Amino acid sequence: MKVLVIGSGGREHALAWKLAQSPKVQAVYVAPGNGGTATDPSLINLPITDIAQLRQWALDQKVGLTVVGPEAPLAAGVVDAFRAAGLRIFGPTQAAAQLESSKAFSKAFMKRHGIPTAAYETFTDPTLAHAYVDRMGAPIVVKADGLAAGKGVVVAMTATEAHEAIDFMLLDNTLGVTHNAGGARVVIEEFLQGEEASFIVLCDGKDVTALATSQDHKRLQDGDQGPNTGGMGAYSPALVVTPAVHARAMREVILPTIRGMESDGIPYTGFLYAGLMIDAQGAVKTLEFNCRMGDPETQPILMRLKSNLFEVMLAATGGTLDQVELQWDRRTALGVVMAAAGYPLSPRKGDVVSGLPAASEDAMVFHAGTQWQDDQVLTSGGRVLCVTALADSVKAAQQRAYAVVRGIQFDGAQWRTDIGFRAVKG
């Protein structure tokens, strides 16, 4: 069977890599793909991003399964378009994807269905937003209502930072947010204390299967310092998600979300990512929903997945997810993002990437912001690579991943040296 993966990032490289391992898969196409998918002999890049053209291509080629990686095509209705043509596709509809594409929709949904989340208010008027910050004080969190490639959240430790974020999001749009109908809006919410984790599940509209837990590192610099990014690294499993926390997340967040979407007339299918804040007592609150797998969490999660992802996707698109039990490698997987010079505000493009190793059983370099040009891999985005390793402990996985990182070169490369630090004892 032919498989199509839509997207061009590290998440899509990892999904395509895993899908291609199934003996039932004849070919995996990645649209548009990147430098890593271009140089992987088991994958084929497809230079199409237009939804109507992709749908026609999938029909002409008799593609048996499409998996959507990033949020933008979901918000644009790619799942609706493919399903209308009778094509099998894994992802949420445009209406269901509002859980990610609109922070205002998401927060109102959680409030309506009793899903634990931070207290909040929504604003379109900068004056009212500034007055709210003055009244509430800092720390406080300011979120753009719209797609912002993981960079639309400012955790403001001072009122000044919060006021700047409001102006960025409502007046200047420095972050390049794709606004929803009605123009620029911000959600301002209480600052939550605790430890974050990524809780990702598969859903076929009624049944849910949880993926392995993971934790990512949003800040640019070691020790969780510097600006928020799309993610500088991740590891799986996340030790903070104990069995009790896992059960609580399913009971209080995931299942009420799926049931709530169903009762609202918007059945949810696809990956659902809940960003959780877990406090010292093990209580959970929902920071955000994403309607896709996280990046860079996908890379370590799929390194640990022993099940045939293609068969899992067939079950998830065929309404038989209740018959699937996922198998996981007991080892730890850890991914380190290598980012371009100038990331996250103004990443530089066009630098030559060298020293890329061959894939091995315990280490894989997933490409994100790269392109294959003139027989060279060049940087083409902010997060360039995610170097991912498997080992018996977090410490050993760190050592393996960073050994690979140190062998790869491109001008201005930046990375954190402490991915997984919360899980390393002593």
Short mmCIF file of C-alpha atoms in Angstrom, two decimals:
data_model
loop_
_atom_site.label_atom_id
_atom_site.label_comp_id
_atom_site.label_asym_id
_atom_site.label_seq_id
_atom_site.Cartn_x
_atom_site.Cartn_y
_atom_site.Cartn_z
CA MET A 1 0.00 0.00 0.00
CA LYS A 2 1.13 3.56 -0.71
CA VAL A 3 1.30 5.94 2.25
CA LEU A 4 1.41 9.75 2.25
CA VAL A 5 2.76 11.81 5.16
CA ILE A 6 1.93 15.52 5.00
CA GLY A 7 4.53 17.91 6.42
CA SER A 8 8.19 18.83 6.37
CA GLY A 9 9.47 18.72 9.93
CA GLY A 10 11.20 16.33 12.30
CA ARG A 11 7.87 14.86 13.38
CA GLU A 12 7.05 13.99 9.76
CA HIS A 13 10.50 12.48 9.14
CA ALA A 14 9.98 10.25 12.20
CA LEU A 15 6.43 9.25 11.18
CA ALA A 16 7.53 8.42 7.63
CA TRP A 17 10.58 6.49 8.88
CA LYS A 18 8.42 4.37 11.18
CA LEU A 19 5.66 3.78 8.62
CA ALA A 20 8.21 2.65 6.02
CA GLN A 21 9.28 -0.21 8.32
CA SER A 22 6.02 -2.09 7.71
CA PRO A 23 6.33 -4.94 5.17
CA LYS A 24 2.84 -4.04 3.93
CA VAL A 25 3.93 -0.55 2.87
CA GLN A 26 4.97 -0.31 -0.76
CA ALA A 27 6.12 3.36 -0.69
CA VAL A 28 6.04 6.32 1.70
CA TYR A 29 5.72 9.79 0.17
CA VAL A 30 6.42 12.92 2.24
CA ALA A 31 4.84 16.18 1.10
CA PRO A 32 6.86 18.31 0.85
CA GLY A 33 9.48 16.61 3.03
CA ASN A 34 12.97 17.88 3.89
CA GLY A 35 16.65 17.12 3.37
CA GLY A 36 16.50 14.04 5.56
CA THR A 37 13.51 12.50 3.82
CA ALA A 38 15.13 13.35 0.47
CA THR A 39 18.24 11.33 1.32
CA ASP A 40 16.46 8.39 2.99
CA PRO A 41 16.21 5.59 0.38
CA SER A 42 12.97 4.31 1.93
CA LEU A 43 11.16 7.65 1.49
CA ILE A 44 10.13 9.81 -1.50
CA ASN A 45 9.65 13.58 -1.31
CA LEU A 46 6.60 15.03 -3.02
CA PRO A 47 6.85 18.79 -3.72
CA ILE A 48 3.15 19.58 -3.21
CA THR A 49 1.59 21.59 -0.38
CA ASP A 50 -1.75 22.67 -1.89
CA ILE A 51 -4.56 20.59 -0.36
CA ALA A 52 -6.61 20.23 -3.57
CA GLN A 53 -3.52 19.13 -5.51
CA LEU A 54 -2.52 16.68 -2.78
CA ARG A 55 -6.01 15.18 -2.77
CA GLN A 56 -5.96 14.73 -6.54
CA TRP A 57 -2.48 13.20 -6.41
CA ALA A 58 -3.59 10.78 -3.68
CA LEU A 59 -6.60 9.77 -5.77
CA ASP A 60 -4.51 9.31 -8.93
CA GLN A 61 -1.87 7.27 -7.09
CA LYS A 62 -4.44 5.23 -5.13
CA VAL A 63 -2.85 6.17 -1.81
CA GLY A 64 -4.19 3.85 0.89
CA LEU A 65 -3.39 5.95 3.95
CA THR A 66 -2.53 9.59 4.63
CA VAL A 67 -1.14 10.78 7.96
CA VAL A 68 -1.08 14.52 8.71
CA GLY A 69 1.87 15.82 10.73
CA PRO A 70 1.57 19.60 11.29
CA GLU A 71 -1.25 21.81 12.51
CA ALA A 72 -1.67 24.20 9.55
CA PRO A 73 -3.15 21.68 7.04
CA LEU A 74 -5.47 20.37 9.78
CA ALA A 75 -6.73 23.87 10.52
CA ALA A 76 -7.18 24.38 6.77
CA GLY A 77 -9.45 21.32 6.49
CA VAL A 78 -7.24 18.72 4.80
CA VAL A 79 -8.99 15.86 6.61
CA ASP A 80 -12.43 17.05 5.48
CA ALA A 81 -11.20 17.38 1.88
CA PHE A 82 -9.64 13.90 1.77
CA ARG A 83 -12.59 12.21 3.44
CA ALA A 84 -15.00 13.87 1.02
CA ALA A 85 -13.06 12.16 -1.78
CA GLY A 86 -13.26 8.77 -0.04
CA LEU A 87 -9.59 8.79 1.01
CA ARG A 88 -8.41 7.26 4.30
CA ILE A 89 -6.68 9.93 6.39
CA PHE A 90 -5.65 10.16 10.05
CA GLY A 91 -6.24 13.48 11.75
CA PRO A 92 -9.01 15.69 13.13
CA THR A 93 -11.51 17.60 11.01
CA GLN A 94 -11.20 21.37 10.65
CA ALA A 95 -13.87 21.84 13.33
CA ALA A 96 -12.14 19.46 15.76
CA ALA A 97 -8.74 21.05 15.07
CA GLN A 98 -10.01 24.24 16.72
CA LEU A 99 -8.84 22.66 19.97
CA GLU A 100 -5.39 23.78 18.80
CA SER A 101 -6.04 26.47 16.22
CA SER A 102 -8.05 28.63 18.64
CA LYS A 103 -6.91 29.05 22.23
CA ALA A 104 -10.19 30.84 22.92
CA PHE A 105 -12.23 27.86 21.61
CA SER A 106 -10.07 25.45 23.59
CA LYS A 107 -10.35 27.32 26.90
CA ALA A 108 -14.11 27.79 26.53
CA PHE A 109 -14.46 24.08 25.70
CA MET A 110 -12.50 23.07 28.82
CA LYS A 111 -14.54 25.39 31.02
CA ARG A 112 -17.80 24.04 29.58
CA HIS A 113 -16.83 20.40 30.11
CA GLY A 114 -15.14 20.73 33.49
CA ILE A 115 -11.63 19.89 32.28
CA PRO A 116 -9.00 21.24 34.70
CA THR A 117 -7.09 24.22 33.29
CA ALA A 118 -5.74 27.59 34.36
CA ALA A 119 -8.13 30.48 35.08
CA TYR A 120 -8.18 32.87 32.12
CA GLU A 121 -9.70 35.79 30.22
CA THR A 122 -9.77 36.47 26.45
CA PHE A 123 -9.10 39.91 24.92
CA THR A 124 -9.15 41.63 21.54
CA ASP A 125 -8.70 45.13 23.01
CA PRO A 126 -5.08 45.88 24.03
CA THR A 127 -6.20 48.46 26.63
CA LEU A 128 -8.39 45.93 28.43
CA ALA A 129 -5.65 43.28 28.21
CA HIS A 130 -3.07 45.65 29.72
CA ALA A 131 -5.51 46.60 32.50
CA TYR A 132 -6.06 42.90 33.29
CA VAL A 133 -2.32 42.33 33.65
CA ASP A 134 -2.05 45.39 35.89
CA ARG A 135 -4.83 43.99 38.06
CA MET A 136 -3.56 40.39 38.21
CA GLY A 137 0.21 41.01 38.35
CA ALA A 138 3.00 38.63 37.34
CA PRO A 139 3.99 35.92 36.73
CA ILE A 140 1.25 35.48 34.15
CA VAL A 141 0.90 33.70 30.79
CA VAL A 142 -0.02 35.42 27.49
CA LYS A 143 -1.10 33.24 24.55
CA ALA A 144 -1.85 34.22 20.96
CA ASP A 145 -5.21 32.92 19.71
CA GLY A 146 -4.11 31.27 16.49
CA LEU A 147 -1.41 29.04 15.04
CA ALA A 148 2.09 30.22 15.92
CA ALA A 149 4.32 27.18 15.29
CA GLY A 150 4.81 26.59 19.01
CA LYS A 151 6.00 30.14 19.69
CA GLY A 152 2.71 31.88 20.55
CA VAL A 153 3.05 31.52 24.32
CA VAL A 154 4.91 33.95 26.59
CA VAL A 155 5.40 32.98 30.22
CA ALA A 156 5.86 36.50 31.58
CA MET A 157 7.75 36.62 34.86
CA THR A 158 7.26 40.40 35.06
CA ALA A 159 4.36 42.69 34.19
CA THR A 160 6.63 44.46 31.66
CA GLU A 161 7.15 41.18 29.77
CA ALA A 162 3.39 40.59 29.76
CA HIS A 163 2.67 44.07 28.39
CA GLU A 164 5.27 43.56 25.63
CA ALA A 165 3.72 40.20 24.72
CA ILE A 166 0.26 41.77 24.45
CA ASP A 167 1.61 44.40 22.06
CA PHE A 168 3.48 41.76 20.03
CA MET A 169 0.36 39.65 19.65
CA LEU A 170 -2.40 42.25 19.31
CA LEU A 171 -0.64 45.13 17.60
CA ASP A 172 2.60 44.09 15.89
CA ASN A 173 2.11 40.33 15.29
CA THR A 174 5.90 39.95 15.58
CA LEU A 175 5.40 36.22 16.17
CA GLY A 176 3.70 35.64 12.80
CA VAL A 177 0.50 34.26 14.28
CA THR A 178 -2.18 33.06 11.86
CA HIS A 179 -5.20 34.87 13.25
CA ASN A 180 -8.63 33.27 13.46
CA ALA A 181 -11.87 34.89 12.29
CA GLY A 182 -12.41 38.16 14.11
CA GLY A 183 -8.76 39.16 14.05
CA ALA A 184 -6.08 39.17 16.73
CA ARG A 185 -6.98 37.85 20.18
CA VAL A 186 -5.00 36.90 23.25
CA VAL A 187 -5.78 34.53 26.09
CA ILE A 188 -4.25 35.64 29.38
CA GLU A 189 -4.16 33.02 32.10
CA GLU A 190 -2.84 32.30 35.55
CA PHE A 191 0.71 31.04 35.95
CA LEU A 192 0.77 27.42 37.09
CA GLN A 193 3.49 25.88 39.24
CA GLY A 194 4.69 22.32 38.69
CA GLU A 195 6.36 20.15 36.10
CA GLU A 196 5.20 19.91 32.50
CA ALA A 197 4.68 16.70 30.55
CA SER A 198 3.36 15.80 27.12
CA PHE A 199 0.45 13.34 27.14
CA ILE A 200 -0.35 12.14 23.62
CA VAL A 201 -3.08 9.72 22.58
CA LEU A 202 -4.55 8.21 19.42
CA CYS A 203 -8.30 8.50 18.94
CA ASP A 204 -10.65 6.96 16.36
CA GLY A 205 -13.70 9.02 17.37
CA LYS A 206 -14.74 6.89 20.32
CA ASP A 207 -11.79 4.85 21.63
CA VAL A 208 -8.47 6.14 22.91
CA THR A 209 -5.00 4.57 23.12
CA ALA A 210 -2.26 6.41 24.99
CA LEU A 211 1.22 6.70 23.53
CA ALA A 212 4.34 6.55 25.70
CA THR A 213 4.74 9.58 27.93
CA SER A 214 7.33 12.24 27.19
CA GLN A 215 8.67 15.54 28.40
CA ASP A 216 10.01 18.32 26.20
CA HIS A 217 12.19 21.34 26.93
CA LYS A 218 10.66 24.56 25.61
CA ARG A 219 13.26 27.13 26.63
CA LEU A 220 16.22 27.87 24.39
CA GLN A 221 18.99 27.62 26.97
CA ASP A 222 20.17 25.22 29.66
CA GLY A 223 18.33 25.19 32.95
CA ASP A 224 15.10 26.31 31.24
CA GLN A 225 16.39 29.82 30.61
CA GLY A 226 15.88 32.10 27.60
CA PRO A 227 12.90 32.46 25.27
CA ASN A 228 10.25 29.84 24.57
CA THR A 229 10.82 27.81 21.40
CA GLY A 230 8.99 25.07 19.54
CA GLY A 231 11.02 22.63 21.67
CA MET A 232 14.76 22.07 22.14
CA GLY A 233 14.64 18.38 22.97
CA ALA A 234 12.57 15.66 24.61
CA TYR A 235 12.80 12.28 26.25
CA SER A 236 10.50 9.32 26.86
CA PRO A 237 9.24 8.00 29.23
CA ALA A 238 8.57 11.01 31.46
CA LEU A 239 9.21 9.98 35.05
CA VAL A 240 6.87 12.67 36.37
CA VAL A 241 3.93 10.81 34.78
CA THR A 242 3.54 8.12 37.43
CA PRO A 243 0.85 5.44 37.03
CA ALA A 244 -1.40 7.51 39.31
CA VAL A 245 -0.83 10.69 37.24
CA HIS A 246 -1.40 8.70 34.03
CA ALA A 247 -4.75 7.42 35.29
CA ARG A 248 -5.72 10.90 36.44
CA ALA A 249 -4.83 12.45 33.08
CA MET A 250 -6.96 9.90 31.25
CA ARG A 251 -9.88 10.26 33.69
CA GLU A 252 -9.88 14.05 34.12
CA VAL A 253 -8.51 15.36 30.80
CA ILE A 254 -8.42 12.94 27.86
CA LEU A 255 -11.70 11.03 28.20
CA PRO A 256 -13.79 14.13 29.10
CA THR A 257 -12.29 15.87 26.05
CA ILE A 258 -13.23 13.03 23.67
CA ARG A 259 -16.70 12.69 25.21
CA GLY A 260 -17.14 16.48 25.21
CA MET A 261 -16.22 16.80 21.53
CA GLU A 262 -18.64 13.99 20.73
CA SER A 263 -21.46 15.64 22.70
CA ASP A 264 -20.72 18.95 20.96
CA GLY A 265 -21.22 17.20 17.62
CA ILE A 266 -17.53 17.29 16.70
CA PRO A 267 -16.20 13.71 17.01
CA TYR A 268 -12.42 13.73 17.49
CA THR A 269 -10.13 11.54 15.40
CA GLY A 270 -6.35 11.73 15.15
CA PHE A 271 -3.53 12.42 17.54
CA LEU A 272 -4.48 14.48 20.60
CA TYR A 273 -1.71 16.09 22.61
CA ALA A 274 -2.46 17.46 26.05
CA GLY A 275 0.26 19.61 27.55
CA LEU A 276 -0.11 18.96 31.28
CA MET A 277 1.13 20.80 34.35
CA ILE A 278 1.58 18.36 37.21
CA ASP A 279 1.86 19.80 40.72
CA ALA A 280 3.66 18.37 43.75
CA GLN A 281 0.52 16.49 44.81
CA GLY A 282 0.08 14.85 41.40
CA ALA A 283 -2.90 16.99 40.37
CA VAL A 284 -3.03 17.85 36.67
CA LYS A 285 -4.14 20.92 34.76
CA THR A 286 -4.28 21.28 30.98
CA LEU A 287 -1.93 23.92 29.57
CA GLU A 288 -2.95 23.41 25.95
CA PHE A 289 -4.18 20.95 23.37
CA ASN A 290 -2.39 20.16 20.13
CA CYS A 291 -4.19 18.21 17.42
CA ARG A 292 -1.09 16.32 16.32
CA MET A 293 1.95 14.67 17.82
CA GLY A 294 4.42 17.01 19.44
CA ASP A 295 7.74 17.92 17.90
CA PRO A 296 10.32 16.98 19.24
CA GLU A 297 8.38 14.45 21.39
CA THR A 298 7.47 12.34 18.33
CA GLN A 299 11.09 11.42 17.66
CA PRO A 300 11.89 9.71 21.00
CA ILE A 301 8.37 8.23 21.26
CA LEU A 302 8.64 6.55 17.85
CA MET A 303 12.18 5.35 18.61
CA ARG A 304 10.59 3.38 21.48
CA LEU A 305 7.54 2.09 19.58
CA LYS A 306 7.88 -1.61 18.78
CA SER A 307 4.41 -2.00 17.26
CA ASN A 308 3.84 -1.71 13.51
CA LEU A 309 2.76 1.93 13.14
CA PHE A 310 1.09 1.28 9.78
CA GLU A 311 -1.18 -1.39 11.31
CA VAL A 312 -1.94 0.98 14.22
CA MET A 313 -2.90 3.76 11.78
CA LEU A 314 -5.17 1.39 9.84
CA ALA A 315 -6.97 0.49 13.08
CA ALA A 316 -7.21 4.16 14.08
CA THR A 317 -8.76 5.11 10.73
CA GLY A 318 -10.99 2.03 10.66
CA GLY A 319 -12.66 2.44 14.04
CA THR A 320 -10.95 -0.58 15.61
CA LEU A 321 -8.50 1.17 17.93
CA ASP A 322 -9.99 -0.75 20.86
CA GLN A 323 -8.30 -3.88 19.46
CA VAL A 324 -4.81 -2.32 19.54
CA GLU A 325 -2.31 -2.77 22.36
CA LEU A 326 0.90 -0.86 21.74
CA GLN A 327 4.27 -2.45 22.49
CA TRP A 328 7.14 -0.31 23.76
CA ASP A 329 10.89 -0.66 24.11
CA ARG A 330 11.63 -0.49 27.84
CA ARG A 331 14.67 1.69 27.21
CA THR A 332 14.78 5.48 27.36
CA ALA A 333 14.84 7.53 24.17
CA LEU A 334 16.19 11.07 24.23
CA GLY A 335 16.28 13.65 21.44
CA VAL A 336 18.46 16.77 21.26
CA VAL A 337 17.45 19.54 18.87
CA MET A 338 20.22 21.28 16.95
CA ALA A 339 18.94 24.73 15.98
CA ALA A 340 20.10 27.31 13.46
CA ALA A 341 21.99 30.49 14.25
CA GLY A 342 19.52 33.19 15.30
CA TYR A 343 16.78 30.78 16.40
CA PRO A 344 14.05 31.40 17.57
CA LEU A 345 13.57 35.02 16.41
CA SER A 346 15.51 35.12 13.12
CA PRO A 347 16.97 31.73 12.16
CA ARG A 348 19.63 31.79 9.47
CA LYS A 349 19.21 29.57 6.43
CA GLY A 350 21.60 28.11 3.86
CA ASP A 351 24.38 26.78 6.10
CA VAL A 352 25.95 23.46 5.01
CA VAL A 353 25.33 20.53 7.39
CA SER A 354 28.17 17.99 7.56
CA GLY A 355 29.16 15.03 9.72
CA LEU A 356 25.74 13.35 9.53
CA PRO A 357 26.14 9.72 10.64
CA ALA A 358 24.44 6.67 9.19
CA ALA A 359 21.33 5.54 11.06
CA SER A 360 21.85 2.80 13.64
CA GLU A 361 19.61 0.73 15.92
CA ASP A 362 20.25 3.02 18.89
CA ALA A 363 20.69 6.43 17.23
CA MET A 364 18.81 8.30 14.52
CA VAL A 365 19.14 11.85 13.21
CA PHE A 366 15.71 13.19 12.25
CA HIS A 367 15.74 16.22 9.96
CA ALA A 368 13.44 19.22 10.41
CA GLY A 369 14.70 22.50 8.95
CA THR A 370 16.87 21.09 6.15
CA GLN A 371 16.80 20.84 2.37
CA TRP A 372 18.77 18.77 -0.15
CA GLN A 373 20.35 21.06 -2.73
CA ASP A 374 23.37 20.63 -5.03
CA ASP A 375 24.23 17.31 -3.36
CA GLN A 376 24.40 18.95 0.07
CA VAL A 377 22.18 19.18 3.13
CA LEU A 378 21.52 22.86 3.94
CA THR A 379 19.74 24.48 6.87
CA SER A 380 16.31 25.83 5.91
CA GLY A 381 14.56 26.50 9.21
CA GLY A 382 14.94 27.20 12.90
CA ARG A 383 15.10 23.70 14.34
CA VAL A 384 17.43 21.87 11.99
CA LEU A 385 17.88 18.35 13.40
CA CYS A 386 16.74 16.18 16.28
CA VAL A 387 19.47 13.73 17.28
CA THR A 388 17.68 10.85 19.02
CA ALA A 389 19.22 7.94 20.92
CA LEU A 390 18.01 4.83 22.78
CA ALA A 391 19.75 3.53 25.89
CA ASP A 392 19.09 1.76 29.19
CA SER A 393 18.87 4.97 31.24
CA VAL A 394 18.33 8.68 30.77
CA LYS A 395 22.01 9.28 31.54
CA ALA A 396 23.17 6.72 28.96
CA ALA A 397 20.74 8.07 26.35
CA GLN A 398 22.10 11.58 27.00
CA GLN A 399 25.66 10.39 26.50
CA ARG A 400 24.81 8.57 23.26
CA ALA A 401 22.81 11.47 21.79
CA TYR A 402 25.38 14.13 22.66
CA ALA A 403 28.21 12.02 21.23
CA VAL A 404 26.36 12.14 17.88
CA VAL A 405 25.57 15.86 18.25
CA ARG A 406 29.25 16.69 18.70
CA GLY A 407 30.09 14.99 15.38
CA ILE A 408 27.65 17.13 13.33
CA GLN A 409 28.66 20.58 12.09
CA PHE A 410 26.95 23.64 10.67
CA ASP A 411 27.81 27.28 11.25
CA GLY A 412 26.10 28.83 14.25
CA ALA A 413 24.60 25.55 15.48
CA GLN A 414 23.08 25.86 18.94
CA TRP A 415 21.73 23.22 21.28
CA ARG A 416 21.03 22.66 24.96
CA THR A 417 23.46 20.46 26.86
CA ASP A 418 20.99 19.34 29.54
CA ILE A 419 18.07 17.60 27.81
CA GLY A 420 16.54 15.17 30.31
CA PHE A 421 18.12 16.92 33.31
CA ARG A 422 14.99 16.59 35.48
CA ALA A 423 15.11 12.80 35.16
CA VAL A 424 18.83 12.36 35.91
CA LYS A 425 19.30 11.51 39.55
CA GLY A 426 22.33 12.85 41.39
#
